[in-house]
PDB file of C-alpha atoms in Angstrom:
ATOM      1  CA  MET O   1      74.803  99.134  17.008  1.00  0.00           C
ATOM      2  CA  THR O   2      74.419  95.487  16.997  1.00  0.00           C
ATOM      3  CA  ARG O   3      71.726  93.626  19.204  1.00  0.00           C
ATOM      4  CA  TYR O   4      73.988  91.039  21.551  1.00  0.00           C
ATOM      5  CA  ARG O   5      72.692  88.450  23.569  1.00  0.00           C
ATOM      6  CA  VAL O   6      74.669  88.355  26.967  1.00  0.00           C
ATOM      7  CA  ALA O   7      74.338  85.188  29.365  1.00  0.00           C
ATOM      8  CA  ILE O   8      75.494  85.923  32.899  1.00  0.00           C
ATOM      9  CA  HIS O   9      75.958  83.669  35.952  1.00  0.00           C
ATOM     10  CA  ILE O  10      75.627  84.880  39.166  1.00  0.00           C
ATOM     11  CA  GLU O  11      76.194  82.306  42.130  1.00  0.00           C
ATOM     12  CA  PRO O  12      76.595  82.422  46.230  1.00  0.00           C
ATOM     13  CA  ARG O  13      80.444  83.022  46.859  1.00  0.00           C
ATOM     14  CA  ARG O  14      82.278  80.019  48.038  1.00  0.00           C
ATOM     15  CA  GLY O  15      82.147  79.976  51.796  1.00  0.00           C
ATOM     16  CA  ILE O  16      78.949  81.564  52.145  1.00  0.00           C
ATOM     17  CA  LEU O  17      76.278  79.323  53.404  1.00  0.00           C
ATOM     18  CA  ASP O  18      73.547  78.549  50.542  1.00  0.00           C
ATOM     19  CA  PRO O  19      70.440  77.560  52.333  1.00  0.00           C
ATOM     20  CA  GLN O  20      68.413  77.112  49.276  1.00  0.00           C
ATOM     21  CA  GLY O  21      71.252  74.876  47.767  1.00  0.00           C
ATOM     22  CA  LYS O  22      71.224  72.847  51.037  1.00  0.00           C
ATOM     23  CA  ALA O  23      67.383  72.544  50.635  1.00  0.00           C
ATOM     24  CA  VAL O  24      67.639  71.313  47.043  1.00  0.00           C
ATOM     25  CA  ALA O  25      70.438  68.726  48.262  1.00  0.00           C
ATOM     26  CA  GLY O  26      68.120  67.472  50.748  1.00  0.00           C
ATOM     27  CA  ALA O  27      65.178  67.018  48.525  1.00  0.00           C
ATOM     28  CA  LEU O  28      67.519  65.338  45.778  1.00  0.00           C
ATOM     29  CA  HIS O  29      68.410  62.905  48.660  1.00  0.00           C
ATOM     30  CA  SER O  30      64.788  62.149  49.338  1.00  0.00           C
ATOM     31  CA  LEU O  31      64.244  61.475  45.896  1.00  0.00           C
ATOM     32  CA  GLY O  32      66.809  58.912  45.777  1.00  0.00           C
ATOM     33  CA  PHE O  33      69.891  60.915  44.445  1.00  0.00           C
ATOM     34  CA  GLY O  34      71.982  59.802  47.181  1.00  0.00           C
ATOM     35  CA  ASP O  35      75.424  60.662  44.963  1.00  0.00           C
ATOM     36  CA  VAL O  36      74.839  64.452  45.194  1.00  0.00           C
ATOM     37  CA  VAL O  37      77.127  65.763  47.792  1.00  0.00           C
ATOM     38  CA  ASP O  38      76.577  69.528  47.346  1.00  0.00           C
ATOM     39  CA  VAL O  39      74.358  71.827  45.594  1.00  0.00           C
ATOM     40  CA  ARG O  40      74.651  75.680  44.862  1.00  0.00           C
ATOM     41  CA  VAL O  41      71.735  77.710  43.568  1.00  0.00           C
ATOM     42  CA  GLY O  42      72.487  81.057  41.681  1.00  0.00           C
ATOM     43  CA  ARG O  43      70.703  82.827  38.839  1.00  0.00           C
ATOM     44  CA  TYR O  44      71.337  82.774  35.163  1.00  0.00           C
ATOM     45  CA  LEU O  45      70.170  85.992  33.306  1.00  0.00           C
ATOM     46  CA  VAL O  46      69.916  86.281  29.603  1.00  0.00           C
ATOM     47  CA  LEU O  47      70.076  89.815  28.519  1.00  0.00           C
ATOM     48  CA  ASP O  48      69.410  91.142  24.834  1.00  0.00           C
ATOM     49  CA  THR O  49      71.036  94.537  24.692  1.00  0.00           C
ATOM     50  CA  ASP O  50      72.262  97.069  21.699  1.00  0.00           C
ATOM     51  CA  ALA O  51      75.932  97.954  21.625  1.00  0.00           C
ATOM     52  CA  PRO O  52      78.546  98.872  19.302  1.00  0.00           C
ATOM     53  CA  ASP O  53      80.381  95.631  19.582  1.00  0.00           C
ATOM     54  CA  ALA O  54      80.723  92.640  21.724  1.00  0.00           C
ATOM     55  CA  ASP O  55      83.304  94.059  24.038  1.00  0.00           C
ATOM     56  CA  THR O  56      81.040  96.831  24.960  1.00  0.00           C
ATOM     57  CA  ALA O  57      78.346  94.692  25.561  1.00  0.00           C
ATOM     58  CA  ARG O  58      80.331  92.619  27.962  1.00  0.00           C
ATOM     59  CA  ALA O  59      81.671  95.664  29.853  1.00  0.00           C
ATOM     60  CA  THR O  60      78.103  97.117  30.160  1.00  0.00           C
ATOM     61  CA  ALA O  61      76.762  93.825  31.488  1.00  0.00           C
ATOM     62  CA  ALA O  62      79.393  93.606  34.142  1.00  0.00           C
ATOM     63  CA  ARG O  63      78.395  97.227  35.094  1.00  0.00           C
ATOM     64  CA  MET O  64      74.798  96.139  35.303  1.00  0.00           C
ATOM     65  CA  CYS O  65      75.783  93.335  37.607  1.00  0.00           C
ATOM     66  CA  GLU O  66      78.094  95.430  39.881  1.00  0.00           C
ATOM     67  CA  GLN O  67      75.083  98.201  40.001  1.00  0.00           C
ATOM     68  CA  LEU O  68      72.073  96.026  40.433  1.00  0.00           C
ATOM     69  CA  LEU O  69      72.086  92.208  39.282  1.00  0.00           C
ATOM     70  CA  ALA O  70      74.430  90.707  41.872  1.00  0.00           C
ATOM     71  CA  ASN O  71      75.038  91.359  45.690  1.00  0.00           C
ATOM     72  CA  PRO O  72      78.581  92.437  45.808  1.00  0.00           C
ATOM     73  CA  VAL O  73      78.782  90.907  49.482  1.00  0.00           C
ATOM     74  CA  THR O  74      77.474  87.418  48.996  1.00  0.00           C
ATOM     75  CA  GLU O  75      77.508  86.856  45.242  1.00  0.00           C
ATOM     76  CA  ASP O  76      80.081  86.267  42.406  1.00  0.00           C
ATOM     77  CA  PHE O  77      79.071  87.142  38.595  1.00  0.00           C
ATOM     78  CA  HIS O  78      80.662  85.670  35.665  1.00  0.00           C
ATOM     79  CA  ILE O  79      79.634  86.928  32.138  1.00  0.00           C
ATOM     80  CA  ALA O  80      79.346  83.293  30.363  1.00  0.00           C
ATOM     81  CA  THR O  81      78.762  84.347  26.746  1.00  0.00           C
ATOM     82  CA  VAL O  82      78.294  87.381  24.556  1.00  0.00           C
ATOM     83  CA  GLU O  83      76.677  86.443  20.965  1.00  0.00           C
ATOM     84  CA  PRO O  84      75.052  88.465  18.392  1.00  0.00           C
ATOM     85  CA  ALA O  85      71.198  87.904  18.966  1.00  0.00           C
TER      86      ALA O  85
ATOM     87  CA  MET M   1      83.146  56.788  41.367  1.00  0.00           C
ATOM     88  CA  THR M   2      84.494  60.009  40.364  1.00  0.00           C
ATOM     89  CA  ARG M   3      83.523  63.363  41.602  1.00  0.00           C
ATOM     90  CA  TYR M   4      81.964  65.732  38.904  1.00  0.00           C
ATOM     91  CA  ARG M   5      80.637  69.340  39.109  1.00  0.00           C
ATOM     92  CA  VAL M   6      77.601  69.739  36.738  1.00  0.00           C
ATOM     93  CA  ALA M   7      76.396  73.303  35.754  1.00  0.00           C
ATOM     94  CA  ILE M   8      72.768  73.468  34.908  1.00  0.00           C
ATOM     95  CA  HIS M   9      71.011  76.328  33.448  1.00  0.00           C
ATOM     96  CA  ILE M  10      66.953  76.871  33.854  1.00  0.00           C
ATOM     97  CA  GLU M  11      65.297  79.323  32.034  1.00  0.00           C
ATOM     98  CA  PRO M  12      61.676  80.529  31.532  1.00  0.00           C
ATOM     99  CA  ARG M  13      60.541  78.920  28.231  1.00  0.00           C
ATOM    100  CA  ARG M  14      60.664  81.370  25.333  1.00  0.00           C
ATOM    101  CA  GLY M  15      56.839  82.785  24.813  1.00  0.00           C
ATOM    102  CA  ILE M  16      56.155  82.511  28.544  1.00  0.00           C
ATOM    103  CA  LEU M  17      55.905  85.590  30.473  1.00  0.00           C
ATOM    104  CA  ASP M  18      58.820  86.306  32.966  1.00  0.00           C
ATOM    105  CA  PRO M  19      57.658  89.032  35.254  1.00  0.00           C
ATOM    106  CA  GLN M  20      60.919  88.998  37.125  1.00  0.00           C
ATOM    107  CA  GLY M  21      62.578  89.635  33.821  1.00  0.00           C
ATOM    108  CA  LYS M  22      60.363  92.455  33.160  1.00  0.00           C
ATOM    109  CA  ALA M  23      61.035  94.063  36.269  1.00  0.00           C
ATOM    110  CA  VAL M  24      64.890  93.961  36.040  1.00  0.00           C
ATOM    111  CA  ALA M  25      64.656  95.396  32.468  1.00  0.00           C
ATOM    112  CA  GLY M  26      62.693  98.216  33.973  1.00  0.00           C
ATOM    113  CA  ALA M  27      65.118  98.645  36.883  1.00  0.00           C
ATOM    114  CA  LEU M  28      67.977  98.760  34.510  1.00  0.00           C
ATOM    115  CA  HIS M  29      66.276 101.429  32.112  1.00  0.00           C
ATOM    116  CA  SER M  30      65.807 103.426  35.374  1.00  0.00           C
ATOM    117  CA  LEU M  31      69.526 103.135  36.139  1.00  0.00           C
ATOM    118  CA  GLY M  32      70.438 104.313  32.544  1.00  0.00           C
ATOM    119  CA  PHE M  33      70.918 101.240  30.863  1.00  0.00           C
ATOM    120  CA  GLY M  34      68.441 102.129  28.128  1.00  0.00           C
ATOM    121  CA  ASP M  35      69.792  99.828  25.356  1.00  0.00           C
ATOM    122  CA  VAL M  36      68.632  96.701  27.183  1.00  0.00           C
ATOM    123  CA  VAL M  37      65.754  95.316  25.289  1.00  0.00           C
ATOM    124  CA  ASP M  38      65.200  92.017  27.009  1.00  0.00           C
ATOM    125  CA  VAL M  39      65.976  90.034  30.233  1.00  0.00           C
ATOM    126  CA  ARG M  40      65.112  86.738  31.192  1.00  0.00           C
ATOM    127  CA  VAL M  41      65.821  85.247  34.661  1.00  0.00           C
ATOM    128  CA  GLY M  42      66.742  81.676  35.268  1.00  0.00           C
ATOM    129  CA  ARG M  43      68.491  79.789  37.736  1.00  0.00           C
ATOM    130  CA  TYR M  44      71.938  78.349  37.608  1.00  0.00           C
ATOM    131  CA  LEU M  45      72.449  75.532  39.761  1.00  0.00           C
ATOM    132  CA  VAL M  46      75.885  73.741  40.256  1.00  0.00           C
ATOM    133  CA  LEU M  47      75.810  70.348  41.531  1.00  0.00           C
ATOM    134  CA  ASP M  48      78.736  68.310  42.996  1.00  0.00           C
ATOM    135  CA  THR M  49      77.959  64.676  42.518  1.00  0.00           C
ATOM    136  CA  ASP M  50      79.883  61.175  42.530  1.00  0.00           C
ATOM    137  CA  ALA M  51      79.281  59.042  39.180  1.00  0.00           C
ATOM    138  CA  PRO M  52      81.159  56.623  37.738  1.00  0.00           C
ATOM    139  CA  ASP M  53      81.680  58.778  34.499  1.00  0.00           C
ATOM    140  CA  ALA M  54      80.763  61.886  33.016  1.00  0.00           C
ATOM    141  CA  ASP M  55      77.976  60.738  30.659  1.00  0.00           C
ATOM    142  CA  THR M  56      76.240  59.221  33.683  1.00  0.00           C
ATOM    143  CA  ALA M  57      76.693  62.354  35.657  1.00  0.00           C
ATOM    144  CA  ARG M  58      75.008  64.336  33.141  1.00  0.00           C
ATOM    145  CA  ALA M  59      72.116  61.677  32.405  1.00  0.00           C
ATOM    146  CA  THR M  60      71.517  61.675  36.380  1.00  0.00           C
ATOM    147  CA  ALA M  61      71.531  65.674  36.243  1.00  0.00           C
ATOM    148  CA  ALA M  62      68.883  65.573  33.471  1.00  0.00           C
ATOM    149  CA  ARG M  63      66.573  63.285  35.635  1.00  0.00           C
ATOM    150  CA  MET M  64      67.034  65.705  38.682  1.00  0.00           C
ATOM    151  CA  CYS M  65      65.774  68.506  36.436  1.00  0.00           C
ATOM    152  CA  GLU M  66      62.795  66.619  35.258  1.00  0.00           C
ATOM    153  CA  GLN M  67      61.896  65.493  38.683  1.00  0.00           C
ATOM    154  CA  LEU M  68      62.386  68.300  40.860  1.00  0.00           C
ATOM    155  CA  LEU M  69      64.736  71.066  39.763  1.00  0.00           C
ATOM    156  CA  ALA M  70      62.701  72.524  36.687  1.00  0.00           C
ATOM    157  CA  ASN M  71      59.008  73.120  35.982  1.00  0.00           C
ATOM    158  CA  PRO M  72      58.248  71.175  32.984  1.00  0.00           C
ATOM    159  CA  VAL M  73      55.339  73.441  32.179  1.00  0.00           C
ATOM    160  CA  THR M  74      57.249  76.687  32.111  1.00  0.00           C
ATOM    161  CA  GLU M  75      60.870  76.150  32.200  1.00  0.00           C
ATOM    162  CA  ASP M  76      63.474  74.510  29.970  1.00  0.00           C
ATOM    163  CA  PHE M  77      66.634  73.338  31.279  1.00  0.00           C
ATOM    164  CA  HIS M  78      70.162  72.545  29.780  1.00  0.00           C
ATOM    165  CA  ILE M  79      73.020  70.623  31.039  1.00  0.00           C
ATOM    166  CA  ALA M  80      75.775  73.357  30.709  1.00  0.00           C
ATOM    167  CA  THR M  81      79.189  71.552  31.622  1.00  0.00           C
ATOM    168  CA  VAL M  82      80.124  68.623  33.353  1.00  0.00           C
ATOM    169  CA  GLU M  83      83.647  68.600  34.735  1.00  0.00           C
ATOM    170  CA  PRO M  84      85.748  66.470  37.188  1.00  0.00           C
ATOM    171  CA  ALA M  85      85.297  68.225  40.452  1.00  0.00           C
TER     172      ALA M  85
END
């Protein structure tokens, strides 16, 4: 078993309203960042996990997203990187 | 001006307690993912913004993090990617 560090992006599905993103965009406009046209706020998870190889670590992380980490109705997830920790 | 899509990672600074990450790790253990040793939960932001070039878009996003998006005491941010939208 090797320890891997898996980085995961979870973001609101395109087309689904993201009120937190709208609020952040409004706050950025108020601060003078008027060129911002859209903001979407998701989660960034970094997992340290033991696995026999990187492919297994990636597949296990995807199952974690399906079962717990991401909301399958409103969110998309993406395993960004899998690297030895 | 070109429209750029900027992806930002914001994560709890290493060494600072991350109670949300601990809770997620415990829940993963309960679901049978016993090989998980650590979880850190941060935010993943995707900004669409207009800028004259990619370097300016990146620098502006970093200022947004410093002024609003990241907590300078407890969080680190990293501009992950800057791509034409």
